[in-house]
Structure formats: C-alpha cells, structure tokens
Amino acid sequence: MNKKAKFRSSSEWKKKRKEIMKRDNFKCKLCGKKEGLQCHHVHPLDVNWELRLENNNIITVCKECHSDIHNNKYSEYYLLQQIK
C-alpha cells in the first residue's frame, strides 16, 4: 500500500474528513448538493504532503464537482476562496 492509500484509510484522515464535512454543513461547497460528498485537497498530496490535514486545504465537494476539479474547471485560487 502506498503512502497516499495508507493515509486515506487511516483513522486520522477519517476523523478529519468528518470534521471538514461538518464545517461545510454536509454539502458541496461548489454546487450545494448533499449527496455523494467527498473531500478534496486543494494543494495535492503529491505536491504538499505536509498540508494533508490542514483545514484550509480541504474542501467538501460532490462526486461530480470533484471530477470537474480534476478536469481543471476550477482554479486552486477559486477553491481556496470557497473554503473561507
């Protein structure tokens, strides 16, 4: 198991994920959907491993918006603004 996969299955991440979703009122910060929620690291783990548990680097998004993020529909700057 690689470092990212190990992290994603850790109790530390599961706890942080719940905390972030609660902060974001259990809805996608981009479209407002309440189903299919995921957490996205604005600054990717591959690039900024040290930010993996920083609240200001994680945003709640639905599956569809998460896909849009990875297809470069939203800039990192825009995503960071939605966290605040």
mmCIF file of C-alpha atoms in Angstrom:
data_model
loop_
_atom_site.group_PDB
_atom_site.id
_atom_site.type_symbol
_atom_site.label_atom_id
_atom_site.label_comp_id
_atom_site.label_asym_id
_atom_site.label_seq_id
_atom_site.Cartn_x
_atom_site.Cartn_y
_atom_site.Cartn_z
ATOM 1 C CA MET A 1 0.000 0.000 0.000
ATOM 2 C CA ASN A 2 1.436 3.378 -0.979
ATOM 3 C CA LYS A 3 1.676 6.388 1.327
ATOM 4 C CA LYS A 4 -1.472 8.103 -0.015
ATOM 5 C CA ALA A 5 -3.588 4.945 0.172
ATOM 6 C CA LYS A 6 -2.351 4.275 3.702
ATOM 7 C CA PHE A 7 -3.229 7.848 4.702
ATOM 8 C CA ARG A 8 -6.707 7.679 3.153
ATOM 9 C CA SER A 9 -7.519 4.562 5.161
ATOM 10 C CA SER A 10 -6.161 5.996 8.438
ATOM 11 C CA SER A 11 -8.381 6.907 11.379
ATOM 12 C CA GLU A 12 -6.642 10.307 11.373
ATOM 13 C CA TRP A 13 -7.986 11.055 7.860
ATOM 14 C CA LYS A 14 -11.439 9.625 8.584
ATOM 15 C CA LYS A 15 -11.725 11.922 11.610
ATOM 16 C CA LYS A 16 -10.522 14.966 9.618
ATOM 17 C CA ARG A 17 -12.902 14.152 6.757
ATOM 18 C CA LYS A 18 -15.890 14.167 9.139
ATOM 19 C CA GLU A 19 -14.682 17.431 10.675
ATOM 20 C CA ILE A 20 -14.425 19.097 7.243
ATOM 21 C CA MET A 21 -17.837 17.882 6.113
ATOM 22 C CA LYS A 22 -19.384 19.163 9.342
ATOM 23 C CA ARG A 23 -17.649 22.546 8.831
ATOM 24 C CA ASP A 24 -19.083 22.673 5.299
ATOM 25 C CA ASN A 25 -22.612 21.817 6.537
ATOM 26 C CA PHE A 26 -22.562 18.429 4.779
ATOM 27 C CA LYS A 27 -22.949 19.955 1.328
ATOM 28 C CA CYS A 28 -20.815 20.584 -1.725
ATOM 29 C CA LYS A 29 -19.170 23.995 -1.444
ATOM 30 C CA LEU A 30 -19.408 24.417 -5.222
ATOM 31 C CA CYS A 31 -22.970 23.408 -6.134
ATOM 32 C CA GLY A 32 -24.729 22.816 -2.802
ATOM 33 C CA LYS A 33 -25.538 19.114 -3.353
ATOM 34 C CA LYS A 34 -25.832 16.957 -0.242
ATOM 35 C CA GLU A 35 -25.288 13.570 -1.903
ATOM 36 C CA GLY A 36 -22.099 11.807 -2.994
ATOM 37 C CA LEU A 37 -19.868 14.001 -0.844
ATOM 38 C CA GLN A 38 -16.097 13.723 -0.903
ATOM 39 C CA CYS A 39 -13.205 15.769 0.410
ATOM 40 C CA HIS A 40 -10.685 17.332 -1.949
ATOM 41 C CA HIS A 41 -7.168 18.530 -1.132
ATOM 42 C CA VAL A 42 -6.755 21.846 -2.974
ATOM 43 C CA HIS A 43 -2.969 21.533 -2.878
ATOM 44 C CA PRO A 44 -2.474 17.876 -3.901
ATOM 45 C CA LEU A 45 -0.939 15.352 -1.551
ATOM 46 C CA ASP A 46 1.763 14.587 -4.128
ATOM 47 C CA VAL A 47 2.906 18.200 -4.022
ATOM 48 C CA ASN A 48 2.159 19.324 -0.453
ATOM 49 C CA TRP A 49 2.062 16.253 1.783
ATOM 50 C CA GLU A 50 2.536 18.455 4.857
ATOM 51 C CA LEU A 51 -0.866 20.113 4.200
ATOM 52 C CA ARG A 52 -2.788 16.805 4.245
ATOM 53 C CA LEU A 53 -4.629 17.632 7.500
ATOM 54 C CA GLU A 54 -4.834 21.423 7.198
ATOM 55 C CA ASN A 55 -8.443 22.630 7.290
ATOM 56 C CA ASN A 56 -7.691 25.463 4.875
ATOM 57 C CA ASN A 57 -6.524 22.956 2.227
ATOM 58 C CA ILE A 58 -9.556 20.626 2.268
ATOM 59 C CA ILE A 59 -12.975 21.292 0.766
ATOM 60 C CA THR A 60 -16.194 19.259 0.673
ATOM 61 C CA VAL A 61 -17.407 18.603 -2.868
ATOM 62 C CA CYS A 62 -19.848 16.227 -4.538
ATOM 63 C CA LYS A 63 -18.599 13.492 -6.850
ATOM 64 C CA GLU A 64 -19.484 15.487 -9.979
ATOM 65 C CA CYS A 65 -17.751 18.697 -8.852
ATOM 66 C CA HIS A 66 -14.748 16.644 -7.700
ATOM 67 C CA SER A 67 -14.469 15.303 -11.240
ATOM 68 C CA ASP A 68 -14.766 18.871 -12.601
ATOM 69 C CA ILE A 69 -11.940 19.956 -10.287
ATOM 70 C CA HIS A 70 -9.665 17.230 -11.634
ATOM 71 C CA ASN A 71 -10.620 18.310 -15.175
ATOM 72 C CA ASN A 72 -9.381 21.825 -14.328
ATOM 73 C CA LYS A 73 -12.797 23.521 -14.318
ATOM 74 C CA TYR A 74 -11.903 25.356 -11.079
ATOM 75 C CA SER A 75 -8.638 27.081 -10.143
ATOM 76 C CA GLU A 76 -6.864 26.443 -6.850
ATOM 77 C CA TYR A 77 -7.420 30.117 -6.019
ATOM 78 C CA TYR A 78 -11.195 29.786 -6.534
ATOM 79 C CA LEU A 79 -11.363 26.623 -4.419
ATOM 80 C CA LEU A 80 -9.400 28.244 -1.598
ATOM 81 C CA GLN A 81 -11.840 31.175 -1.628
ATOM 82 C CA GLN A 82 -14.771 28.766 -1.211
ATOM 83 C CA ILE A 83 -13.263 27.296 1.956
ATOM 84 C CA LYS A 84 -13.410 30.618 3.838
#
